[in-house]
XYZ file of C-alpha atoms in Angstrom:
703
model
C 0.949 -12.604 -25.685
C 1.194 -12.847 -29.519
C 4.260 -14.250 -31.420
C 5.370 -10.828 -32.387
C 5.671 -9.312 -28.643
C 6.950 -12.505 -27.724
C 9.963 -12.786 -30.015
C 10.646 -8.866 -29.473
C 10.644 -9.491 -25.913
C 13.034 -12.358 -26.268
C 15.373 -10.582 -28.339
C 15.508 -7.680 -25.938
C 16.061 -9.862 -23.337
C 19.057 -11.783 -25.052
C 20.773 -8.804 -26.064
C 20.616 -7.157 -22.592
C 24.233 -7.144 -20.714
C 24.211 -7.108 -16.998
C 26.678 -5.157 -14.948
C 27.784 -8.088 -13.056
C 31.010 -9.682 -13.436
C 32.334 -13.245 -11.878
C 35.021 -13.106 -8.953
C 38.400 -11.776 -10.538
C 40.384 -14.598 -8.304
C 38.011 -17.174 -9.181
C 38.287 -16.193 -13.015
C 42.009 -16.147 -12.601
C 42.276 -19.666 -11.155
C 40.287 -21.187 -14.023
C 42.351 -18.939 -16.675
C 45.424 -20.553 -15.222
C 44.191 -23.729 -15.910
C 43.636 -23.152 -19.523
C 46.754 -21.585 -19.854
C 48.505 -24.384 -18.506
C 47.219 -27.065 -20.828
C 47.137 -24.659 -23.874
C 50.780 -23.479 -23.468
C 51.942 -26.619 -22.276
C 50.644 -28.852 -25.006
C 51.562 -26.198 -27.551
C 55.111 -26.114 -26.305
C 55.300 -29.986 -27.566
C 54.773 -28.969 -30.818
C 51.297 -29.835 -31.477
C 48.585 -27.348 -31.994
C 45.646 -29.679 -32.606
C 46.281 -31.414 -29.545
C 46.556 -27.741 -27.729
C 43.287 -27.288 -28.992
C 41.535 -30.186 -27.497
C 43.432 -29.558 -24.371
C 42.277 -25.929 -24.356
C 38.690 -27.012 -25.102
C 38.530 -29.678 -22.236
C 40.065 -27.167 -19.638
C 37.650 -24.784 -20.457
C 34.630 -26.610 -20.498
C 35.708 -27.887 -17.086
C 36.718 -24.442 -15.809
C 32.884 -23.427 -16.792
C 31.746 -26.332 -14.573
C 33.161 -24.861 -11.439
C 31.436 -21.556 -12.087
C 28.058 -23.352 -12.190
C 25.551 -22.751 -9.122
C 26.163 -25.734 -6.880
C 26.804 -26.515 -3.144
C 28.835 -29.196 -4.085
C 32.583 -29.145 -4.287
C 33.667 -27.703 -7.148
C 36.668 -29.974 -8.071
C 33.793 -32.504 -8.190
C 32.033 -30.609 -10.631
C 35.321 -30.343 -12.979
C 36.271 -34.093 -12.675
C 32.802 -34.911 -13.571
C 32.995 -32.707 -16.652
C 36.355 -34.160 -17.601
C 34.935 -37.431 -17.292
C 32.214 -36.748 -19.509
C 33.873 -34.513 -22.247
C 36.476 -37.244 -22.697
C 34.202 -40.175 -23.093
C 32.060 -38.356 -25.622
C 35.319 -37.211 -27.502
C 36.435 -40.883 -27.818
C 33.053 -42.416 -28.661
C 32.464 -39.751 -31.187
C 35.504 -40.497 -32.983
C 34.936 -44.401 -32.887
C 31.868 -44.225 -34.889
C 32.751 -40.819 -37.082
C 33.822 -43.265 -39.955
C 30.347 -44.481 -40.455
C 27.921 -41.236 -41.390
C 24.638 -42.789 -40.211
C 26.209 -44.675 -37.202
C 27.658 -41.212 -35.855
C 24.111 -39.335 -36.480
C 22.647 -42.020 -34.408
C 25.013 -41.802 -31.768
C 24.751 -38.042 -31.671
C 21.078 -38.276 -31.659
C 21.339 -40.770 -28.796
C 23.688 -38.921 -26.854
C 21.522 -35.580 -27.274
C 18.886 -37.261 -25.908
C 20.544 -38.367 -22.688
C 21.800 -34.997 -22.227
C 18.389 -33.416 -22.440
C 17.072 -36.032 -19.876
C 19.630 -34.873 -17.248
C 17.762 -31.621 -17.229
C 15.666 -33.774 -14.871
C 18.556 -33.511 -12.399
C 19.018 -29.867 -12.577
C 20.427 -27.005 -14.406
C 24.183 -27.724 -13.764
C 23.802 -31.492 -15.055
C 21.999 -30.360 -18.075
C 24.623 -27.490 -18.891
C 27.521 -30.056 -18.636
C 25.819 -32.764 -20.735
C 24.936 -30.067 -23.620
C 29.166 -29.218 -23.675
C 29.994 -32.827 -23.749
C 27.658 -32.991 -26.822
C 29.360 -30.206 -28.322
C 32.892 -31.170 -27.635
C 32.046 -34.555 -29.642
C 31.108 -32.826 -32.797
C 34.085 -30.506 -32.486
C 36.860 -33.257 -31.704
C 35.963 -36.100 -34.361
C 37.720 -33.907 -36.858
C 40.902 -33.544 -35.159
C 42.496 -36.755 -34.419
C 43.737 -39.006 -37.556
C 43.480 -42.552 -35.948
C 42.025 -44.533 -32.917
C 45.605 -44.082 -31.125
C 45.021 -40.092 -31.854
C 41.510 -40.119 -30.663
C 42.613 -41.917 -27.369
C 45.396 -39.223 -26.856
C 42.994 -36.250 -27.752
C 40.549 -37.936 -25.225
C 43.169 -38.042 -22.461
C 44.255 -34.534 -22.665
C 40.608 -33.442 -22.439
C 40.377 -35.486 -19.153
C 43.659 -33.881 -17.933
C 42.295 -30.615 -18.849
C 39.645 -31.416 -16.519
C 42.071 -32.524 -13.830
C 43.806 -29.711 -13.754
C 41.138 -27.475 -12.924
C 39.957 -29.856 -10.133
C 43.366 -29.565 -8.815
C 43.369 -25.903 -9.036
C 40.010 -26.137 -7.527
C 41.143 -28.207 -4.304
C 44.311 -26.428 -3.858
C 43.467 -22.783 -4.401
C 39.645 -22.557 -2.993
C 38.216 -19.819 -3.351
C 36.030 -18.353 -0.524
C 35.875 -21.891 1.104
C 32.031 -23.085 2.347
C 31.182 -19.459 0.283
C 27.918 -21.016 -1.295
C 26.757 -22.107 2.257
C 27.600 -19.158 3.719
C 26.155 -16.883 1.155
C 23.073 -18.790 0.912
C 22.600 -18.768 4.801
C 23.252 -15.339 4.970
C 20.935 -14.477 2.101
C 18.094 -16.299 4.349
C 18.997 -14.184 7.643
C 19.132 -10.769 5.567
C 15.529 -11.934 3.931
C 14.083 -12.375 7.631
C 15.451 -9.150 8.457
C 13.942 -7.628 5.247
C 10.707 -9.240 6.380
C 10.710 -7.969 9.989
C 10.870 -4.409 8.490
C 7.960 -4.834 6.283
C 6.144 -6.393 9.099
C 6.415 -2.999 11.087
C 4.333 -1.436 8.584
C 2.424 -3.999 6.961
C 1.328 -7.046 9.696
C 0.162 -9.100 6.450
C 3.382 -8.193 4.722
C 4.327 -11.533 2.110
C 7.480 -13.684 2.693
C 9.182 -15.353 -0.259
C 10.259 -18.708 1.116
C 12.846 -19.095 -1.435
C 15.957 -17.976 0.548
C 14.950 -20.691 2.946
C 14.848 -23.233 0.131
C 18.177 -22.340 -0.962
C 19.457 -22.470 2.477
C 18.074 -25.919 3.120
C 19.773 -27.285 -0.320
C 23.023 -25.691 1.197
C 22.524 -27.376 4.403
C 22.790 -30.867 2.754
C 26.093 -32.270 3.620
C 27.854 -35.273 3.632
C 29.441 -36.955 6.707
C 32.978 -35.751 5.500
C 31.705 -32.236 4.988
C 29.644 -32.075 8.388
C 33.061 -32.854 10.094
C 34.784 -30.158 8.311
C 32.155 -27.648 8.776
C 32.521 -24.205 10.386
C 30.718 -24.132 13.641
C 28.814 -21.103 13.059
C 27.037 -22.829 10.092
C 25.923 -25.934 12.085
C 22.486 -25.390 13.194
C 21.854 -21.912 11.888
C 19.255 -22.865 9.302
C 16.771 -24.048 11.883
C 16.811 -20.858 13.786
C 15.611 -18.988 10.759
C 13.151 -21.837 9.865
C 11.786 -21.190 13.318
C 11.753 -17.615 13.344
C 9.976 -17.010 10.550
C 6.482 -17.831 11.671
C 7.139 -16.274 14.930
C 7.417 -13.150 13.546
C 4.338 -13.139 11.300
C 2.401 -14.313 14.660
C 3.579 -11.459 16.764
C 2.830 -8.800 13.927
C -0.556 -10.445 13.027
C -3.254 -8.154 14.986
C -5.493 -11.634 15.134
C -3.111 -13.660 17.033
C -0.514 -11.055 18.286
C -0.049 -7.441 19.072
C -3.110 -5.307 19.201
C -3.985 -3.404 15.790
C -2.989 -0.132 17.673
C -2.198 1.325 20.841
C 0.739 0.277 23.039
C 0.930 -3.299 22.322
C 1.573 -2.481 18.549
C 4.281 -0.012 19.538
C 5.965 -2.829 21.508
C 5.398 -5.062 18.676
C 6.983 -2.518 16.274
C 10.254 -2.257 18.456
C 10.732 -5.661 18.739
C 10.690 -5.948 14.994
C 13.020 -3.166 14.409
C 15.583 -4.674 16.787
C 15.207 -8.082 15.318
C 15.767 -6.621 11.823
C 19.085 -5.165 13.243
C 20.336 -8.442 14.968
C 19.229 -10.500 11.955
C 21.527 -8.096 9.466
C 24.532 -8.780 12.240
C 23.817 -12.592 12.038
C 23.916 -12.096 8.122
C 26.997 -10.379 8.087
C 28.858 -12.861 10.496
C 28.031 -15.616 8.309
C 28.751 -14.451 4.997
C 32.254 -13.079 6.324
C 32.943 -15.648 8.964
C 33.736 -13.124 11.675
C 31.226 -12.295 14.317
C 29.645 -8.785 13.592
C 29.007 -6.464 16.887
C 25.284 -5.770 17.699
C 24.385 -2.348 19.191
C 23.741 -2.608 22.733
C 20.527 -0.749 22.482
C 19.479 -3.569 20.451
C 19.814 -5.909 23.528
C 18.276 -3.644 25.636
C 15.252 -3.523 23.289
C 14.695 -7.263 23.928
C 14.416 -6.714 27.537
C 10.863 -8.027 28.858
C 9.657 -4.504 30.320
C 7.577 -4.486 33.484
C 6.164 -1.277 32.697
C 5.109 0.789 29.798
C 3.912 -1.010 26.470
C 3.797 -4.758 26.853
C 2.314 -7.894 25.012
C -0.274 -10.123 26.230
C -1.346 -13.628 25.781
C -0.443 -15.258 22.517
C 1.763 -12.104 21.549
C 3.717 -11.842 24.290
C 4.272 -15.750 24.012
C 5.581 -15.064 20.340
C 7.949 -12.029 21.368
C 9.490 -14.454 23.984
C 10.080 -17.535 21.334
C 11.436 -14.436 19.394
C 13.702 -13.018 21.723
C 14.942 -16.476 22.828
C 15.445 -17.411 19.016
C 17.580 -14.329 18.421
C 19.830 -14.992 21.393
C 20.427 -18.131 20.389
C 21.340 -17.216 16.653
C 23.614 -14.201 18.088
C 25.376 -16.236 20.495
C 25.859 -19.251 17.799
C 27.700 -16.741 15.523
C 29.742 -14.617 18.270
C 30.962 -17.872 20.143
C 33.590 -20.054 19.018
C 32.140 -23.713 19.317
C 34.687 -26.106 20.126
C 31.969 -28.954 19.951
C 32.581 -32.261 21.683
C 35.804 -32.606 23.279
C 35.657 -36.246 22.578
C 34.311 -36.462 18.926
C 35.425 -32.784 17.798
C 31.801 -32.229 15.989
C 29.773 -29.361 16.712
C 27.362 -29.055 19.300
C 24.655 -27.268 17.360
C 21.994 -29.102 15.754
C 23.096 -31.645 13.255
C 23.174 -31.536 9.082
C 21.016 -32.750 6.716
C 22.650 -36.256 5.463
C 23.450 -36.011 1.554
C 22.970 -39.416 0.054
C 26.186 -41.353 -0.562
C 26.741 -42.659 -4.620
C 25.010 -45.714 -3.880
C 22.046 -43.873 -2.086
C 22.189 -41.400 -5.153
C 21.162 -43.908 -7.622
C 18.053 -44.884 -6.965
C 16.918 -41.061 -6.684
C 18.459 -40.232 -9.886
C 16.535 -43.095 -11.703
C 13.384 -42.035 -9.449
C 13.742 -38.358 -11.044
C 14.140 -39.379 -14.587
C 11.151 -41.695 -14.313
C 8.901 -38.822 -12.891
C 9.715 -37.297 -16.006
C 9.083 -40.003 -18.129
C 5.790 -38.933 -19.373
C 4.593 -36.872 -22.576
C 3.627 -34.005 -20.609
C 7.009 -33.441 -19.280
C 8.960 -30.405 -20.280
C 12.260 -32.420 -19.839
C 11.230 -35.694 -21.779
C 9.925 -33.150 -25.081
C 13.258 -31.312 -24.506
C 15.268 -34.287 -24.753
C 13.468 -35.456 -28.182
C 13.507 -32.102 -29.338
C 17.449 -31.987 -28.724
C 17.974 -35.547 -30.235
C 16.158 -34.627 -33.613
C 17.786 -31.032 -34.107
C 21.401 -32.453 -33.174
C 20.787 -35.417 -35.650
C 19.396 -33.324 -38.465
C 22.104 -30.514 -38.146
C 24.763 -33.299 -38.234
C 23.190 -34.184 -41.322
C 22.739 -30.797 -42.607
C 26.231 -29.927 -41.770
C 27.963 -32.620 -43.581
C 26.039 -32.315 -46.605
C 26.886 -28.651 -47.062
C 30.214 -27.769 -49.032
C 32.094 -26.381 -45.707
C 34.672 -27.294 -43.303
C 33.272 -26.785 -40.272
C 29.732 -28.292 -40.548
C 29.705 -29.164 -36.686
C 29.047 -25.472 -35.777
C 25.015 -25.873 -37.136
C 24.138 -28.532 -34.561
C 26.704 -27.423 -31.883
C 25.151 -24.037 -32.049
C 21.746 -25.333 -31.765
C 22.448 -27.786 -28.870
C 23.949 -24.794 -26.544
C 21.107 -22.547 -27.532
C 18.079 -25.034 -26.584
C 16.962 -25.207 -23.573
C 13.750 -26.767 -21.989
C 11.327 -23.437 -22.032
C 10.478 -20.862 -24.640
C 11.965 -18.138 -23.006
C 15.668 -19.243 -22.678
C 15.745 -20.864 -25.912
C 14.721 -17.865 -27.894
C 17.031 -15.507 -25.596
C 19.934 -17.239 -25.903
C 19.334 -18.090 -30.034
C 19.261 -14.367 -30.164
C 22.116 -13.657 -28.333
C 24.053 -16.491 -29.863
C 23.531 -15.276 -33.357
C 24.589 -11.720 -32.506
C 27.338 -12.667 -30.047
C 28.949 -15.054 -32.756
C 28.804 -12.711 -35.396
C 30.400 -10.075 -33.534
C 33.304 -12.220 -31.935
C 34.041 -13.704 -35.314
C 34.371 -10.664 -37.356
C 36.631 -8.980 -34.462
C 38.678 -11.896 -33.903
C 39.236 -12.249 -37.698
C 39.958 -8.656 -38.218
C 43.081 -9.077 -35.828
C 44.201 -12.177 -37.036
C 44.028 -10.838 -40.848
C 45.524 -7.443 -40.011
C 48.212 -8.507 -37.306
C 49.068 -12.065 -38.526
C 50.053 -13.371 -34.866
C 52.054 -16.569 -34.690
C 51.189 -19.447 -32.596
C 51.820 -18.469 -29.400
C 50.380 -15.052 -29.718
C 47.183 -16.576 -30.775
C 47.380 -18.913 -27.730
C 47.691 -15.622 -25.575
C 44.831 -13.967 -27.041
C 42.701 -17.326 -26.547
C 43.588 -17.179 -23.035
C 42.604 -13.637 -22.997
C 39.503 -13.961 -24.940
C 38.427 -17.188 -22.265
C 39.232 -14.917 -19.359
C 36.944 -12.404 -20.553
C 34.532 -15.106 -20.969
C 34.533 -16.287 -17.432
C 34.784 -12.714 -16.057
C 31.620 -11.819 -18.206
C 29.683 -15.223 -17.829
C 26.944 -13.523 -15.381
C 26.814 -10.533 -17.625
C 24.480 -12.268 -20.275
C 24.675 -14.795 -23.356
C 25.818 -12.109 -25.579
C 28.715 -11.149 -23.984
C 29.536 -14.654 -23.276
C 28.986 -15.755 -26.844
C 31.469 -12.918 -27.990
C 34.158 -14.130 -26.306
C 34.187 -17.657 -26.964
C 33.782 -17.191 -30.445
C 37.101 -15.132 -30.641
C 38.316 -17.939 -28.275
C 37.582 -20.433 -31.249
C 39.060 -18.578 -34.200
C 42.384 -17.472 -32.356
C 42.397 -21.646 -31.445
C 41.863 -22.150 -35.250
C 44.417 -19.599 -36.365
C 46.882 -21.127 -34.109
C 46.406 -24.446 -35.654
C 46.915 -22.917 -39.058
C 43.044 -23.104 -40.286
C 41.441 -20.911 -42.986
C 40.569 -17.735 -41.326
C 38.876 -16.213 -44.192
C 36.755 -19.298 -45.015
C 36.062 -19.911 -41.379
C 34.250 -16.469 -40.691
C 31.896 -16.993 -43.635
C 31.221 -20.249 -42.767
C 30.516 -20.127 -39.097
C 28.398 -17.322 -39.657
C 26.061 -19.029 -42.271
C 26.346 -22.171 -39.657
C 25.557 -20.341 -36.843
C 22.413 -18.472 -38.314
C 21.596 -22.536 -39.800
C 21.749 -23.679 -36.035
C 19.909 -21.126 -34.375
C 17.301 -21.454 -36.825
C 17.481 -25.237 -36.393
C 16.876 -24.706 -32.922
C 14.187 -21.873 -33.065
C 11.965 -23.827 -35.549
C 12.573 -26.753 -33.426
C 10.659 -25.286 -30.763
C 7.855 -23.494 -32.752
C 7.140 -26.911 -34.608
C 7.288 -28.840 -31.183
C 6.796 -26.854 -28.216
C 6.724 -27.131 -24.438
C 4.336 -24.405 -23.291
C 4.674 -24.086 -19.429
C 1.170 -22.350 -20.394
C -0.652 -25.558 -20.520
C 0.880 -27.253 -17.224
C -0.458 -24.044 -15.037
C -3.481 -26.252 -14.275
C -1.614 -29.387 -13.010
C 0.824 -26.909 -11.343
C -2.180 -25.263 -9.706
C -3.401 -28.298 -8.655
C -0.122 -29.474 -6.915
C -0.126 -26.060 -5.039
C -3.525 -26.573 -3.766
C -3.069 -30.224 -2.581
C -0.133 -29.124 -0.919
C -1.076 -26.058 0.932
C -4.474 -28.035 1.858
C -1.848 -30.545 3.533
C 0.270 -28.037 5.241
C -3.157 -26.778 7.057
C -4.471 -30.066 7.736
C -1.000 -30.623 9.252
C -1.254 -27.773 11.478
C -4.761 -28.186 12.853
C -3.901 -31.882 13.209
C -1.367 -30.867 15.414
C -3.707 -29.116 17.946
C -5.572 -32.346 17.719
C -2.983 -34.874 18.343
C 0.057 -32.894 19.944
C 3.254 -34.390 19.950
C 6.571 -34.491 18.249
C 5.233 -36.716 15.163
C 2.787 -33.958 14.438
C 5.380 -31.021 14.594
C 7.481 -33.114 12.254
C 4.544 -33.793 10.060
C 3.834 -30.087 9.800
C 7.418 -29.098 8.897
C 7.661 -31.882 6.232
C 4.199 -30.275 4.928
C 5.780 -26.798 4.519
C 8.392 -28.126 2.732
C 6.144 -29.730 -0.030
C 4.155 -26.608 0.118
C 7.105 -24.476 -0.472
C 8.373 -26.699 -3.318
C 4.917 -26.771 -4.999
C 4.850 -22.894 -4.881
C 8.326 -22.331 -6.293
C 7.158 -24.470 -9.132
C 3.934 -22.988 -9.664
C 5.671 -19.444 -9.676
C 8.362 -20.739 -12.122
C 5.644 -22.072 -14.351
C 3.712 -18.659 -14.206
C 6.950 -16.287 -15.050
C 7.816 -18.808 -18.248
C 4.072 -18.683 -19.204
C 4.036 -15.101 -19.104
C 6.499 -14.675 -21.837
C 4.967 -17.357 -24.293
C 2.749 -16.526 -27.416
C 0.112 -18.917 -26.322
C -2.384 -18.770 -23.613
C -4.490 -21.103 -21.717
C -8.229 -20.835 -22.603
C -9.643 -21.951 -19.300
C -7.323 -20.092 -16.780
C -6.975 -16.398 -17.186
C -4.018 -14.216 -15.868
C -6.655 -12.406 -13.086
C -8.172 -16.065 -12.009
C -4.524 -17.218 -11.719
C -3.557 -14.238 -9.549
C -6.453 -14.735 -7.348
C -6.241 -18.263 -6.676
C -2.753 -17.670 -5.506
C -3.868 -14.843 -3.005
C -6.344 -17.129 -1.607
C -3.692 -20.148 -1.376
C -1.196 -17.448 0.430
C -4.091 -16.842 2.970
C -4.460 -20.499 3.690
C -0.605 -20.779 4.092
C -0.288 -17.820 6.070
C -2.960 -19.176 8.943
C -1.044 -22.288 8.897
C 2.007 -20.580 9.508
C 0.376 -18.618 12.296
C -0.863 -21.919 13.904
C 2.699 -23.349 13.205
C 4.273 -20.546 15.510
C 2.149 -21.511 18.571
C 2.261 -25.686 18.290
C 1.246 -27.183 21.351
C 3.555 -29.197 23.558
C 3.617 -32.886 23.908
C 1.670 -32.183 27.270
C -0.901 -30.033 25.823
C -4.530 -31.327 26.098
C -5.871 -32.126 22.229
C -8.275 -29.390 21.181
C -11.549 -31.737 20.344
C -12.757 -32.018 16.801
C -9.234 -31.004 15.512
C -8.251 -34.259 14.024
C -11.712 -34.507 12.066
C -11.591 -31.012 10.817
C -8.098 -31.649 9.445
C -9.118 -35.086 7.811
C -11.831 -33.334 5.874
C -9.482 -30.522 5.089
C -7.029 -32.661 3.343
C -9.756 -34.527 1.705
C -11.296 -31.576 0.310
C -8.444 -29.889 -0.864
C -7.322 -32.818 -2.636
C -10.622 -33.227 -4.560
C -10.222 -29.789 -5.421
C -6.729 -30.437 -6.851
C -8.015 -33.215 -9.113
C -10.641 -30.913 -10.494
C -8.537 -28.114 -11.165
C -6.377 -30.823 -13.304
C -9.702 -31.623 -14.884
C -10.528 -28.239 -15.474
C -13.697 -28.568 -13.423
C -15.567 -26.680 -10.795
C -14.464 -26.884 -7.521
C -16.785 -27.512 -4.487
C -16.004 -26.918 -0.505
C -19.581 -27.144 0.561
C -18.350 -30.775 2.243
C -15.723 -28.348 3.987
C -18.284 -25.716 5.094
C -20.493 -28.459 6.849
C -17.308 -29.815 8.503
C -16.588 -26.388 10.090
C -20.262 -25.770 11.027
C -20.658 -29.365 12.571
C -17.432 -28.466 14.680
C -18.894 -25.442 16.140
C -22.365 -27.355 16.710
C -20.424 -30.117 18.559
C -18.162 -27.537 20.508
C -20.435 -24.533 21.360
C -18.059 -23.661 24.646
C -14.851 -23.052 22.415
C -15.794 -19.706 21.879
C -15.730 -18.802 25.612
C -12.807 -21.823 26.336
C -9.841 -19.831 28.007
C -6.392 -20.696 27.037
C -5.124 -24.081 28.231
C -1.230 -23.740 29.099
C 1.046 -26.733 29.411
C 3.983 -27.689 31.345
C 6.102 -26.341 28.902
C 4.418 -22.722 28.267
C 2.810 -23.360 25.126
C -0.848 -22.183 24.648
C -3.432 -24.369 23.002
C -6.805 -22.497 22.842
C -9.202 -24.008 21.168
C -11.362 -20.856 20.351
C -8.135 -19.539 18.607
C -7.792 -23.329 16.680
C -11.414 -22.622 15.874
C -10.867 -19.100 14.725
C -7.949 -19.849 12.479
C -9.943 -23.060 11.226
C -12.686 -20.614 9.964
C -10.146 -18.343 8.154
C -9.045 -21.345 6.436
C -12.295 -22.093 5.132
C -12.853 -18.386 4.229
C -9.484 -18.557 2.157
C -10.666 -21.898 0.042
C -14.196 -19.985 -0.409
C -12.119 -17.240 -2.074
C -10.341 -19.853 -4.173
C -13.800 -21.227 -5.144
C -14.974 -18.030 -6.057
C -11.962 -17.022 -8.138
C -12.191 -20.057 -10.086
C -16.270 -19.288 -10.515
C -15.424 -16.069 -12.173
């Protein structure tokens, strides 16, 4: 869209207030940490020290609200360490203006790079920079700076202790993620009853996988009803799709379809019950009629062939999941560990360092939005400090601080937060100043009003950035009034500097943008390569049956999900940008995603019926899988280079397979000793569907 509609859309989004709040008990815990530090230091007779204590405790408390599956005390301690270090380093170099500008720029660059590790590290790092800009104005000597840094660290330690001794819903993040995965499967089962080709968003399963990554210590303490439950959900998804698909499951109409709909409805009921059990930690009852519906009938509507095999697998998985949450698993009597499947090992600190370096090195290229964001953030922060110190104001740090808190790696969030920050700050400053000027509250009353503001900020953190900015601005005004700051001048200066900082952030993105639109060919190429790898792994599993092939299918599926999620995110961000890619329009992108979804669905159906280790190999499957992987990799490279894709080689490979194995169409299903079927005819038919899907991709890009 053009610039004007894009800016209007960003403004509307920034000013929108969501009717959602954080958990009141969790908010009360964080507010208690702020109050302990603020009133404690104020009682010692040091208002400026109380300001530092309140800032440190507030930001460390904010870290405990970030979406993360790591323990909340860990986040608070990490935030406290960064805040304390930034405050002390900033004060040490503050007497030399140009050195301070260089340090601020370097610190901002490092903070921007930490977005490569995720949203939580990026946000916390940005907050450490804002504290550096504020705290350097408070101490009078190096000893005082050390005291302020220590008090800031104590604020984080208090928040960490409160999070440790007063945990709100222990294992809540893991429970919610896993319950959401089962609830999404229940919704998928209901949609399959009416649409056997209904799409499925794997986002919930990806989140559940992230939540399942635990350290060894966490795994020992994990509730038994969380151990191994994700594997049931992962295995259930392709089985549901296979049973509903008329090509490999129940017939499109008739008694078989009626039986499939009955099983899908029962699966939805049981999956909802499992989701409620996981979320609450207490077994939820399953209606008796649901168990009766799972019984394999000898008369009436029944399933046959691959559909019957899918039904058996689904019934078995549902029973295992229901039993896991209904029984109290005490685990192994010797080790005391849960007897369910094991956990994904979370890297130790020594193992994590190479992964962090790898993540940073992966973004160390000029096309990376993270590197460009780091450069943009460093320049804006340094320029904001120079301008703020050049103006005849007492709070020049507010301009770079506003810019740092507004800027994000993508256009939509930067402009949305910029508008919200400007409006919220002006409103919060005006309202808080009116209270101070009219009521003339004393230091203790100002401290109480500051705690009330920050409590409201914690509560409305999920409501929108405009609400959060309003309460934070009021919080700072009351802290300054408590310390005896000049309120009238503060209002005028802060409004002016907020506008200046916001304009700096918005201008920086306009002059040095990072458009997701131009990354779409690269994201699309990665999606095509990963989708081809997943499809090739599924076909190869029939040519080379065994546990290694099954594991390869699972790894390829995870890569496929990651590539799809990256493309979806980039597409959503690109839709809000005021530019368009000259070689790839929205219709083409939609058609390509549709073709790749068809390829992924066919691979998923094959995954639902992977052969056992004793199954006979399907002749020709491995050679076709190699051709499929090679051709999709070439297509991915062509997409990145904006060149035409050509799958003629894959069509020839499929035709040669048919000529060399002409009996595959009449070959009956072969069943191994484990009861798995490996019909050569169905494998060839599925391979043909994959070729058709990629031909659709080829046609979409030729339009």
